[in-house]
GROMACS .gro file of C-alpha atoms in nm:
model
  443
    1UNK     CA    1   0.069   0.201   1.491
    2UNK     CA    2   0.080   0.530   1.249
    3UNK     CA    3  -0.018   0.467   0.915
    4UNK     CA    4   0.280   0.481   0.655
    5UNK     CA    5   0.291   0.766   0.443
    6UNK     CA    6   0.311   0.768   0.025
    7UNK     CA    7   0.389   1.086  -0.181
    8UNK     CA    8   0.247   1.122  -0.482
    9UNK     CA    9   0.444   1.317  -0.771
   10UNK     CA   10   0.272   1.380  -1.071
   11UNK     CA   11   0.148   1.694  -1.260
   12UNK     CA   12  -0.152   1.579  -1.358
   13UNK     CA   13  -0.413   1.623  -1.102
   14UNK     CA   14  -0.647   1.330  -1.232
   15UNK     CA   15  -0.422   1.107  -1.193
   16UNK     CA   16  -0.229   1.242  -0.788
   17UNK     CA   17  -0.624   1.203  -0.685
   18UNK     CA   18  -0.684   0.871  -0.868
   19UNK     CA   19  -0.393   0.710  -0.682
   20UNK     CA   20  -0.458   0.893  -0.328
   21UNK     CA   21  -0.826   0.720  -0.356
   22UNK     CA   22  -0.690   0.388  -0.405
   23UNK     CA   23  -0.394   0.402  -0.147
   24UNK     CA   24  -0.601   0.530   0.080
   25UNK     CA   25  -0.864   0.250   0.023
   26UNK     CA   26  -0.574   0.029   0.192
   27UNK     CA   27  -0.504   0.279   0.492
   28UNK     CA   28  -0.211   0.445   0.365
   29UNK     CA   29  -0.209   0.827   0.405
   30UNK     CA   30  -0.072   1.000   0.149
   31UNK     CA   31   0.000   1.349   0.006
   32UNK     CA   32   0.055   1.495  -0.330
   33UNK     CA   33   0.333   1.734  -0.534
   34UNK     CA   34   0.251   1.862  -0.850
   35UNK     CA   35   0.618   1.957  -0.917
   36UNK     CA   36   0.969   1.845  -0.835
   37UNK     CA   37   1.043   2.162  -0.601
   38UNK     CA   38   0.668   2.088  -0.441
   39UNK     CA   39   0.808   1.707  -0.379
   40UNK     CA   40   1.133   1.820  -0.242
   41UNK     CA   41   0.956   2.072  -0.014
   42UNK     CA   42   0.697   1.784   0.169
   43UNK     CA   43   1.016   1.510   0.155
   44UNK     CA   44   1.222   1.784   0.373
   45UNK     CA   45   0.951   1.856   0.596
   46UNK     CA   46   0.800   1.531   0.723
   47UNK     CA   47   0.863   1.170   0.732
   48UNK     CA   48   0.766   0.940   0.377
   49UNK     CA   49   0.771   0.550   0.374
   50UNK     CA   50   0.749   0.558  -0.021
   51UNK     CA   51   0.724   0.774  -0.324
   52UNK     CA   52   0.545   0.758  -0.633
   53UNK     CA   53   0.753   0.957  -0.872
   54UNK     CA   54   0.633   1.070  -1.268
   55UNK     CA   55   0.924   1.100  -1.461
   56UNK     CA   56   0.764   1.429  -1.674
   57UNK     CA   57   0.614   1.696  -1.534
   58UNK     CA   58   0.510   1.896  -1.826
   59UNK     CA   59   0.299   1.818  -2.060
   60UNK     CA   60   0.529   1.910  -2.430
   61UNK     CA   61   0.808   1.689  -2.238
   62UNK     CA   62   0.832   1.321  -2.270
   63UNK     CA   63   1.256   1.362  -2.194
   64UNK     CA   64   1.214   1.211  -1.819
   65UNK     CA   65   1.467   1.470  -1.707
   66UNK     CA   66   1.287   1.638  -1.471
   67UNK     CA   67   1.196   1.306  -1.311
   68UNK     CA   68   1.534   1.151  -1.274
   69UNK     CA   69   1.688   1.494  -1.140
   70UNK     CA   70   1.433   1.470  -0.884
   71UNK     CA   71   1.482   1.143  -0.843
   72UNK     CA   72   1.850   1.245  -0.820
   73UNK     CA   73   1.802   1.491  -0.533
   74UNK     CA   74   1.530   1.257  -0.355
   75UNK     CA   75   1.860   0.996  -0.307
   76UNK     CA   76   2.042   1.216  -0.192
   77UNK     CA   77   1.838   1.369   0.115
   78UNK     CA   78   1.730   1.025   0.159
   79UNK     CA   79   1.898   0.713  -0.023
   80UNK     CA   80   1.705   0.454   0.154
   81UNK     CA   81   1.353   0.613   0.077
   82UNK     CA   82   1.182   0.339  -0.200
   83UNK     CA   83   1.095   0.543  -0.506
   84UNK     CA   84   0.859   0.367  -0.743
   85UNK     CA   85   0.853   0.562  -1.105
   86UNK     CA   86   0.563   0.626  -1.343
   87UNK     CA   87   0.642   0.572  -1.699
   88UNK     CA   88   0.404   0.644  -2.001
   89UNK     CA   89   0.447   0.336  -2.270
   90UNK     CA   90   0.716   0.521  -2.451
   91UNK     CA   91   0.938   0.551  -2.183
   92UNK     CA   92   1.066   0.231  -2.068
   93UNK     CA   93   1.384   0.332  -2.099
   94UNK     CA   94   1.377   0.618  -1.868
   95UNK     CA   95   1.256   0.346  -1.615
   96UNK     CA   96   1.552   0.152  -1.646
   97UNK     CA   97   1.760   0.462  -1.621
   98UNK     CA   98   1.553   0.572  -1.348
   99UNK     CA   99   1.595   0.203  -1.192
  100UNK     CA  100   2.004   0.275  -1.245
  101UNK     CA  101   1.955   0.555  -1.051
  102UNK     CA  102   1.781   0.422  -0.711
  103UNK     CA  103   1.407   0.390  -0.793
  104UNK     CA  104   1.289   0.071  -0.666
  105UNK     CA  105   1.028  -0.056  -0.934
  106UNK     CA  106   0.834   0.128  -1.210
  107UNK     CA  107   0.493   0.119  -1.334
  108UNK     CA  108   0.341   0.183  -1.681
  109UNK     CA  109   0.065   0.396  -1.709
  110UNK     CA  110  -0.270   0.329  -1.686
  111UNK     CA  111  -0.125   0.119  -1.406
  112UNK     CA  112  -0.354  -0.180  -1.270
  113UNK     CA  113  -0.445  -0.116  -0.925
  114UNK     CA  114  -0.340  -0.496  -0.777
  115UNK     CA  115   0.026  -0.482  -0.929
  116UNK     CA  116   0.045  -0.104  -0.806
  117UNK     CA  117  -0.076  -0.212  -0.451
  118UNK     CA  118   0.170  -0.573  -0.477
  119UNK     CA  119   0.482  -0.333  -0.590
  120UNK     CA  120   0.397  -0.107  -0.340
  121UNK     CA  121   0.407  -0.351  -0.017
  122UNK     CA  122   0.700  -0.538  -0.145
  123UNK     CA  123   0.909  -0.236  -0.129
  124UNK     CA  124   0.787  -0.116   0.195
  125UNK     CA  125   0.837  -0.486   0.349
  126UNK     CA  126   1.198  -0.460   0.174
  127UNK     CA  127   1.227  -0.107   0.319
  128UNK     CA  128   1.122  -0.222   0.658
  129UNK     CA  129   1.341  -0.498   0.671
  130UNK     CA  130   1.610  -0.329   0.561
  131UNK     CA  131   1.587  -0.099   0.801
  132UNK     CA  132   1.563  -0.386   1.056
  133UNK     CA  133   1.904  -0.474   1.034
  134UNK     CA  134   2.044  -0.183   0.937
  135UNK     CA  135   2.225  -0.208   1.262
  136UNK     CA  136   2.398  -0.529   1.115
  137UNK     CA  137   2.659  -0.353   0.925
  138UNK     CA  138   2.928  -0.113   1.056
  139UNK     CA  139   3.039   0.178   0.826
  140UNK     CA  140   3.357   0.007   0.768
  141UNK     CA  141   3.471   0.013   0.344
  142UNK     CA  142   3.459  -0.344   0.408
  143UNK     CA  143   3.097  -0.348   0.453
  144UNK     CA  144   3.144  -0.587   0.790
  145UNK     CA  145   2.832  -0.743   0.951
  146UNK     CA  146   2.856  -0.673   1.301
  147UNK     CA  147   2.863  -0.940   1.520
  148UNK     CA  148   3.012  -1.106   1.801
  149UNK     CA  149   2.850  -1.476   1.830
  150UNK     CA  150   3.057  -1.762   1.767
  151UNK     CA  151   2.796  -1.865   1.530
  152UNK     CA  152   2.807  -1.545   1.353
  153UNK     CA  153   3.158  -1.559   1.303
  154UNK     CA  154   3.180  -1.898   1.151
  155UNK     CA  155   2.944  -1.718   0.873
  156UNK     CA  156   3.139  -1.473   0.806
  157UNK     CA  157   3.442  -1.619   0.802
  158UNK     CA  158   3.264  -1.850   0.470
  159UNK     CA  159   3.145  -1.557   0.350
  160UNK     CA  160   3.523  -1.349   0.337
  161UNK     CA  161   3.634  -1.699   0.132
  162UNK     CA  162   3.361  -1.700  -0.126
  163UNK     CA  163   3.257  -1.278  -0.142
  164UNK     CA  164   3.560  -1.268  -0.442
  165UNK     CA  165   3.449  -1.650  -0.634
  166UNK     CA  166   3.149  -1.536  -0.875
  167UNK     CA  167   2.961  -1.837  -0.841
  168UNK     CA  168   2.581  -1.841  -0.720
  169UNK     CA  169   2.524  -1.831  -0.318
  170UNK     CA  170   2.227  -1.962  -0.145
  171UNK     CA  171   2.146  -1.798   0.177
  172UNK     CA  172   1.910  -1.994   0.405
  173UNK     CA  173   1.725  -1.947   0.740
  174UNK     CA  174   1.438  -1.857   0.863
  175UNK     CA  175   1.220  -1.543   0.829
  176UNK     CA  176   1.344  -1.227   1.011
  177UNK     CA  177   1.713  -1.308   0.995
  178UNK     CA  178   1.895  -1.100   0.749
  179UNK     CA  179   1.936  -1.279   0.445
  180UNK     CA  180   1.883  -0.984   0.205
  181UNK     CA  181   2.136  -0.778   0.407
  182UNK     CA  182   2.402  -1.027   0.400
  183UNK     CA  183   2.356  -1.075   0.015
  184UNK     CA  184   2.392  -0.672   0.002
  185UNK     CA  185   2.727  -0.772   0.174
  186UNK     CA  186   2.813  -0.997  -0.011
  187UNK     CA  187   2.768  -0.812  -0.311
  188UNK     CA  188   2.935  -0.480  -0.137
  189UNK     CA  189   3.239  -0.698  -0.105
  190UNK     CA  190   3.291  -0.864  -0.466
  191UNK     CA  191   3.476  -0.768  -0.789
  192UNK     CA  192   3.071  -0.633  -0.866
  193UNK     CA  193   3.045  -0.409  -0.564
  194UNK     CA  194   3.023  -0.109  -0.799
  195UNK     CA  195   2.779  -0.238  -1.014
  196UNK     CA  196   2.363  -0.259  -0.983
  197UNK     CA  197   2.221  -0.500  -0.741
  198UNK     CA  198   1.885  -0.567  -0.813
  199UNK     CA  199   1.624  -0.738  -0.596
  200UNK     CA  200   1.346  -0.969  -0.654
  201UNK     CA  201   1.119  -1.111  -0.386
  202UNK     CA  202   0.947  -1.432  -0.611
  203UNK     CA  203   0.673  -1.410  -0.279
  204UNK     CA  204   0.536  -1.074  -0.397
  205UNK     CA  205   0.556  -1.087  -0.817
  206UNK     CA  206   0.214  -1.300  -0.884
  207UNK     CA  207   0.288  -1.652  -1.104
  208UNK     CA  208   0.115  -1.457  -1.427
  209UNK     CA  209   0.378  -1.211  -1.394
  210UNK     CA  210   0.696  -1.345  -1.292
  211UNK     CA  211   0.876  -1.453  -1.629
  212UNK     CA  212   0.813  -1.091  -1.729
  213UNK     CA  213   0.907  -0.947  -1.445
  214UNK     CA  214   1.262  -1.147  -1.441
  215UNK     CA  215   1.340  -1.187  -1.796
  216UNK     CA  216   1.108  -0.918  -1.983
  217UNK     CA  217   0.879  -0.899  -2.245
  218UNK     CA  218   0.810  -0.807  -2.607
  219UNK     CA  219   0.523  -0.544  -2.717
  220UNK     CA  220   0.260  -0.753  -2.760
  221UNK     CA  221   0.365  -1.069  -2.628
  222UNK     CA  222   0.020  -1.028  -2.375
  223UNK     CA  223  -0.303  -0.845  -2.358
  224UNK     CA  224  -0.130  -0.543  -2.157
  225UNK     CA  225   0.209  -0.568  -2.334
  226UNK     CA  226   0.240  -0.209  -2.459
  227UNK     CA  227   0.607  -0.202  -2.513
  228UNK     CA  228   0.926  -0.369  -2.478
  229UNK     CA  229   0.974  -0.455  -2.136
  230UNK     CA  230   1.333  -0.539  -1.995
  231UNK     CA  231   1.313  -0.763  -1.695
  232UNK     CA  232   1.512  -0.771  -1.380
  233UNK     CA  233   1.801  -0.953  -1.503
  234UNK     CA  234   1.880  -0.742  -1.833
  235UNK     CA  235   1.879  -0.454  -1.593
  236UNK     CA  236   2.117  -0.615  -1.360
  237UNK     CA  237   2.344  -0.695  -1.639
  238UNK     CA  238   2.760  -0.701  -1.518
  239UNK     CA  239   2.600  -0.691  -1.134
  240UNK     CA  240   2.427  -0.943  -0.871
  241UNK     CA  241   2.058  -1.066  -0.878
  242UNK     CA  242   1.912  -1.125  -0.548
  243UNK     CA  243   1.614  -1.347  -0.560
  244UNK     CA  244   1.485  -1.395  -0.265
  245UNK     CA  245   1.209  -1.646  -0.153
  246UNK     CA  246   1.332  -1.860  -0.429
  247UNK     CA  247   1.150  -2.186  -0.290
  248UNK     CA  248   0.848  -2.006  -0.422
  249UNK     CA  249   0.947  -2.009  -0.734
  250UNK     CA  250   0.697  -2.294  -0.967
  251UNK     CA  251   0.829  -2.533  -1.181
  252UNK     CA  252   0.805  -2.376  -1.501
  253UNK     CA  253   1.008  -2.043  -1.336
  254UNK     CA  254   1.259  -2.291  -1.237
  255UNK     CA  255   1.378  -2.464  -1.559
  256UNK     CA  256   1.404  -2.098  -1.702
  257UNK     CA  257   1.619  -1.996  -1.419
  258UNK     CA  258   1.854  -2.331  -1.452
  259UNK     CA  259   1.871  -2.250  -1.870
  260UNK     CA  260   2.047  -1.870  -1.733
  261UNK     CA  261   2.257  -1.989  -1.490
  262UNK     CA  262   2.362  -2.312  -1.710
  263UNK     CA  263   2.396  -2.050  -2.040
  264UNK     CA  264   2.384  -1.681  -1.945
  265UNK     CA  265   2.081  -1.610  -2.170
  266UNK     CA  266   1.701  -1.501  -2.130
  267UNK     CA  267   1.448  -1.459  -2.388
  268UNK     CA  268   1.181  -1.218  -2.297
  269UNK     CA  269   0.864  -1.336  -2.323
  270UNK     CA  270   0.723  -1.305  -2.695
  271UNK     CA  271   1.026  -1.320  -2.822
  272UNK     CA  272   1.245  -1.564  -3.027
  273UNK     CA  273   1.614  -1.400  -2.977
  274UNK     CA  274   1.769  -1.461  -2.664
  275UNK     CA  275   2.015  -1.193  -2.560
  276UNK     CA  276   2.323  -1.255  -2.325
  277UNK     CA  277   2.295  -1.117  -1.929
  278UNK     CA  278   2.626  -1.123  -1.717
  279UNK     CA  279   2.510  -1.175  -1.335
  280UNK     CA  280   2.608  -1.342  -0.974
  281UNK     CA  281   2.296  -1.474  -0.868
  282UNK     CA  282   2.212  -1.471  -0.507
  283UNK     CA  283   1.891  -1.662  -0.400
  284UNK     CA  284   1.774  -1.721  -0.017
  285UNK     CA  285   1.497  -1.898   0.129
  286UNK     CA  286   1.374  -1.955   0.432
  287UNK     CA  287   1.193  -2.341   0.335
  288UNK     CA  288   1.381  -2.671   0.345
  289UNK     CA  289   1.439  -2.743  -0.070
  290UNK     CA  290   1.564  -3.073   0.021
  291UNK     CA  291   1.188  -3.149   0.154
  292UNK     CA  292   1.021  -2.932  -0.153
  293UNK     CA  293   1.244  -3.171  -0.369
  294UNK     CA  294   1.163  -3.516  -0.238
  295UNK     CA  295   0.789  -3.363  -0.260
  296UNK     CA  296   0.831  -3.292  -0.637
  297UNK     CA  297   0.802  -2.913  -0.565
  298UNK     CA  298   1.192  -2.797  -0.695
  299UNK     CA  299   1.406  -2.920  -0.937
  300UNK     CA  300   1.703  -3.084  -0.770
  301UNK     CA  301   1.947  -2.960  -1.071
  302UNK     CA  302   1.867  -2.652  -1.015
  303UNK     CA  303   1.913  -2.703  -0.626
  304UNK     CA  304   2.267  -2.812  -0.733
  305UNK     CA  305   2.322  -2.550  -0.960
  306UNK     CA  306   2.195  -2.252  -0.689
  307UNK     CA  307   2.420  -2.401  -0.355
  308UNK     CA  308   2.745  -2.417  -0.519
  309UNK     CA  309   2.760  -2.211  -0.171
  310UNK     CA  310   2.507  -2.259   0.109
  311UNK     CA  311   2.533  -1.991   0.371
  312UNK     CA  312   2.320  -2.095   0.640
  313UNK     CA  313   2.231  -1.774   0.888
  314UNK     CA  314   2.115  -1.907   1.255
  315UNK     CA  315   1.813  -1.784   1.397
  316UNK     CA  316   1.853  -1.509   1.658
  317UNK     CA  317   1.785  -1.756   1.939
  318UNK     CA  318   2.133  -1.910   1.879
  319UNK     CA  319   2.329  -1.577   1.869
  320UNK     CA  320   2.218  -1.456   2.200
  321UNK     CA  321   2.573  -1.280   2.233
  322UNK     CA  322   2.506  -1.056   1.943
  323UNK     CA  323   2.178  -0.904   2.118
  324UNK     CA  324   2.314  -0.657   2.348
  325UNK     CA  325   2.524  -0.562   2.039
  326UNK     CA  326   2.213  -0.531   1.801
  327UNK     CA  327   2.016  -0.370   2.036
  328UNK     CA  328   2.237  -0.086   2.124
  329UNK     CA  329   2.290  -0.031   1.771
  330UNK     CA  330   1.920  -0.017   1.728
  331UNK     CA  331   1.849   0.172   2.014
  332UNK     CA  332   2.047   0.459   1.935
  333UNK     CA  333   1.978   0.457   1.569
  334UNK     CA  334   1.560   0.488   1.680
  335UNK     CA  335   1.668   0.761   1.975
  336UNK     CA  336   1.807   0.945   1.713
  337UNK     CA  337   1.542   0.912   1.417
  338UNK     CA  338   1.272   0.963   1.673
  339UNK     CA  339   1.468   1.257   1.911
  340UNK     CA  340   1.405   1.019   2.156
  341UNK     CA  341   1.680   1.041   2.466
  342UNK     CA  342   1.744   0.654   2.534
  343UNK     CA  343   2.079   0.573   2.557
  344UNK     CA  344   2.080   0.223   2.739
  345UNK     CA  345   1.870  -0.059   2.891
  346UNK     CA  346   1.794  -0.075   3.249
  347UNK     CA  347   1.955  -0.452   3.371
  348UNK     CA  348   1.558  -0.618   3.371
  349UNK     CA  349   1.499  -0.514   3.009
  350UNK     CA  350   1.880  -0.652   2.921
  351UNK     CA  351   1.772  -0.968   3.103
  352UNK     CA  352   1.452  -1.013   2.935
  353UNK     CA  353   1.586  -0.903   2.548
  354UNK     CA  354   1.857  -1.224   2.608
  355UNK     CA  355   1.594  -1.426   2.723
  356UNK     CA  356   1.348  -1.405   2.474
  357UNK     CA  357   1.321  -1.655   2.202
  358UNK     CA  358   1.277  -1.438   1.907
  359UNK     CA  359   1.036  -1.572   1.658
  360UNK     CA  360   1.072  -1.258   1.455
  361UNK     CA  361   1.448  -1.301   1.495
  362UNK     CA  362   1.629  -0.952   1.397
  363UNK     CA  363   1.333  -0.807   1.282
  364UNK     CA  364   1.128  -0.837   1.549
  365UNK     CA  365   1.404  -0.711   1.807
  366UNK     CA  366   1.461  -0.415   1.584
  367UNK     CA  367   1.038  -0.331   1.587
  368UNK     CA  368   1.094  -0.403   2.016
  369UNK     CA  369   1.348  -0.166   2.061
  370UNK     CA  370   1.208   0.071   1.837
  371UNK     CA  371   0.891   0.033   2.019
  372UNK     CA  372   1.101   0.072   2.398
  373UNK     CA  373   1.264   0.388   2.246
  374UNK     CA  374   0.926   0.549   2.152
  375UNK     CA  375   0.789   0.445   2.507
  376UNK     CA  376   1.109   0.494   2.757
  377UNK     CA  377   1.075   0.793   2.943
  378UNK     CA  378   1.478   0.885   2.978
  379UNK     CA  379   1.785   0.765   2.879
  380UNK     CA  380   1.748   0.424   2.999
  381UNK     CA  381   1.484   0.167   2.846
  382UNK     CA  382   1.339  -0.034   3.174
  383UNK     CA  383   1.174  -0.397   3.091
  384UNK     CA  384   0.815  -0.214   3.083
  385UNK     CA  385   0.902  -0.037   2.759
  386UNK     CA  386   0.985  -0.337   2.584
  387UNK     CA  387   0.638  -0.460   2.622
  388UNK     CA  388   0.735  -0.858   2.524
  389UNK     CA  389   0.518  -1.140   2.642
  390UNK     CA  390   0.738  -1.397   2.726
  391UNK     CA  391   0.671  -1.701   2.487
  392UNK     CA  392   0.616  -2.084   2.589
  393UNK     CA  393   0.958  -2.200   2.715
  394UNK     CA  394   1.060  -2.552   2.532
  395UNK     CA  395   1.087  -2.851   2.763
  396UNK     CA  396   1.281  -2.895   3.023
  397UNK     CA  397   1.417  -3.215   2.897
  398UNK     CA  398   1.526  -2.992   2.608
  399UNK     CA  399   1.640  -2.713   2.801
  400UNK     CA  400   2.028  -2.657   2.882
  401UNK     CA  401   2.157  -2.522   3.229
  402UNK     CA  402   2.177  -2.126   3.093
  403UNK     CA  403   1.885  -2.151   2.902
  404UNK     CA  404   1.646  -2.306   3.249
  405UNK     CA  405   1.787  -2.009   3.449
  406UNK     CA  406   1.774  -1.711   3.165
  407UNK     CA  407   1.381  -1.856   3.138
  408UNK     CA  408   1.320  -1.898   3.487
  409UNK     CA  409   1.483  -1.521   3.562
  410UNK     CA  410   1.262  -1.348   3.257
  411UNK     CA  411   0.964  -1.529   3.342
  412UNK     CA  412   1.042  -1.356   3.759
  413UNK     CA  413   1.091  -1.034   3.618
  414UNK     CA  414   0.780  -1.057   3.409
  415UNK     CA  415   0.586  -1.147   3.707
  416UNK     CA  416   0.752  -0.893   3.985
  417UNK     CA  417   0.662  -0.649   3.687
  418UNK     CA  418   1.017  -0.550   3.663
  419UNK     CA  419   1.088  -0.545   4.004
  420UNK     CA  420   1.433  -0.696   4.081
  421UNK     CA  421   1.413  -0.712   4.433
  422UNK     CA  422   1.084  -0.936   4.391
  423UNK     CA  423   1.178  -1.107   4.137
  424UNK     CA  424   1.458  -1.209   4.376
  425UNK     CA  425   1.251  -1.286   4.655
  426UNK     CA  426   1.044  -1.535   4.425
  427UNK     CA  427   1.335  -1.721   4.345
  428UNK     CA  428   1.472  -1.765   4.610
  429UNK     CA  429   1.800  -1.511   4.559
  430UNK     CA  430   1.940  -1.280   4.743
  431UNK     CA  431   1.945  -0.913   4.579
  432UNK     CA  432   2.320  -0.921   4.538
  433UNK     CA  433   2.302  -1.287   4.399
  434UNK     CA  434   2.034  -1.191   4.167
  435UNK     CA  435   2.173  -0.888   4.012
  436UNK     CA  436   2.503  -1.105   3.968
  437UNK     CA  437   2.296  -1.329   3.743
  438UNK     CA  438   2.133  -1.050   3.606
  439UNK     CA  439   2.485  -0.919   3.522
  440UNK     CA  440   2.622  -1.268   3.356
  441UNK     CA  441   2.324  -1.272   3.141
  442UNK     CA  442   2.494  -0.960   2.934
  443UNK     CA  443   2.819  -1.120   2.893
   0.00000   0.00000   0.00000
């Protein structure tokens, strides 16, 4: 797998070769811009995962400008590209602006290497899985989720009733399956579509840093506390607040998230005043909080407080009529990012993507077709390019009818090593019979 790729943006050439040394300690490549026209030069002429972006460029200018019209153009060749800002300790507020604006996160300077390297990986996870299921939404103005599963539809038939009602949402289900994108949704389609949606993954933000990091913090307030600090939900003020992983969240977090949703204040830490946010609070998690609960590990009023609506998304597993869907979508969205000519799946990789049981759930068949369309040699992916080792098939006793013979016919095809006509033979088919089965499996 290629390395992932960080731009570095900074005039100062101390500080481009003091951050190259210590991404590069972690095996990211990366390449540097000592101006906004050098940035916008390497962003148009290869492929960046991330970019770290100082918001001045000279040295008698502490106005930001040049950063956030960079920034400006960056979104604009590329929204989805995370752009993580630089801010001397004056400049807070150009962060937030910049924030406004598309960056992802900022950093003060002198930045501490951990929280640079912790930012850094959160947004390319977020970035990764967002572009997992980026195949999940149709460019409709409605935002719609596409889908096709009866499962599927049941959720977003809840989530047309509730999109307009700002009350909080809780979004469960396990890893991989697109909570964050249906809170974007969710958000896309409510009287706040137009308004900032800001992100927080509590897994990533270490426990010393996560009161700051959601409600702020005064100058001085802690040892590195150089400045007034707003936190995530000042800056999300009048939009949504996504906070995902929430069941990672301790108990002290906790009763200072159930004081903002039970009174619509925060106090940054240090200080005494609290100051009013407006917000929809969206939080998702992927453990059972009625277990965490009973084991004294979240407050149950805040449980009550966070599922006025409990969206539960199923695993892909039991949405098997939405693969074909998703995987098209991804396929051609890879062919084209990649100039890579597939167009289609040969009938033994169809078989074998509906068969599958999809730990990884979206996001793993988004990295597999990805994968098939970097490794098919025409138009049509064949079950070799997926490269999927079949996983342990549950027990028969707890196997239905369709789900015996979709195992039985993947785990065939795995061993005739794609060959339908053996694959046949070992089962006891004739070719015609197979392929029929083979056929029924993409309905």
């Amino acid at each position: 797998m290629s390395r992932q790729r960080i731009l570095i943006a900074d005039d100062q050439a101390d500080i481009r070769a003091s951050l190259a040394l210590v991404l590069q300690s972690e095996g990211y490549e990366t390449g540097a811009a000592a101006s906004p026209a050098e940035a916008m030069l390497l962003l148009k002429r290869g492929a960046w995962d991330a970019l770290l972006l100082d918001l001045n460029f000279r040295a008698d200018t502490t106005s930001g400008e040049e950063g956030l019209a960079l920034l400006s153009s960056v979104k604009q060749i590329n929204a989805d590209l995370p752009v993580i800002v630089l801010t001397g300790w004056g400049s807070v507020d150009l962060a937030v602006r910049a924030l406004r604006a598309g960056a992802a996160d900022f950093l003060e300077k002198p930045w501490e290497n951990t929280r640079l390297l912790g930012v850094l990986r959160a947004q390319l996870a977020l970035e990764a899985a967002r572009r997992a299921t980026a195949a999940l939404t149709i460019p409709l103005p409605q935002g719609a989720i596409l889908h096709s599963s009866a499962t599927m539809r049941a959720v977003m038939a809840l989530v047309a009733k509730i999109a307009h009602a700002d009350v909080p949402v809780l979004i469960t289900g396990e890893s991989g399956t697109g909570k964050g994108m249906l809170a974007r949704h969710i958000a896309s389609v409510s009287p706040r579509h137009d308004k900032p949606f800001v992100t927080v993954d509590l897994g990533a933000v270490p426990e010393t840093l996560i009161e700051s990091e959601l409600f702020g913090h005064a100058r001085g307030a802690f040892t590195d506390a150089k400045t007034d600090r707003p936190g995530r939900f000042e800056i999300a003020n009048d939009g949504v607040i996504f906070l995902d992983e929430i069941g990672n969240a301790s108990l002290s977090t906790q009763a200072r998230l159930l004081g903002v949703l039970e009174d619509g204040q925060i106090t940054r830490v240090g200080e005494a005043r609290p100051r009013r946010v407006d917000v929809r609070l969206i939080a998702a998690t992927n453990a059972d909080l009625q277990e965490r609960i009973a084991a004294g590990g979240f407050r149950r009023d805040l449980f009550f407080r966070l599922n006025t609506v409990e969206i539960a998304l199923p695993p892909l597993r039991e949405r098997i009529d939405d693969i074909p869907l998703l995987a098209g979508q991804f396929l051609l969205a890879s062919a084209s990012r990649h100039n890579r000519p597939a167009r289609g799946f040969a009938p033994d990789a169809m078989a074998a993507l509906t068969t599958y049981s999809w730990p990884g759930n979206v996001r793993e068949l988004a990295h597999v077709v990805e994968r098939a369309a970097l490794l098919a040699e025409g138009e049509t992916v064949h079950l070799a390019d997926l490269r999927l080792t079949p996983a342990g098939p549950a027990p028969v006793e707890r196997m239905t009818l369709d789900q015996a013979e979709r195992y039985l016919i993947q785990r065939a095809m795995a061993d005739a090593g794609g060959d339908a006509e053996a694959a046949a033979k070992q089962l006891g088919l004739s070719r015609s019979a197979f392929y029929r089965r083979l056929a029924s499996l993409r309905k």
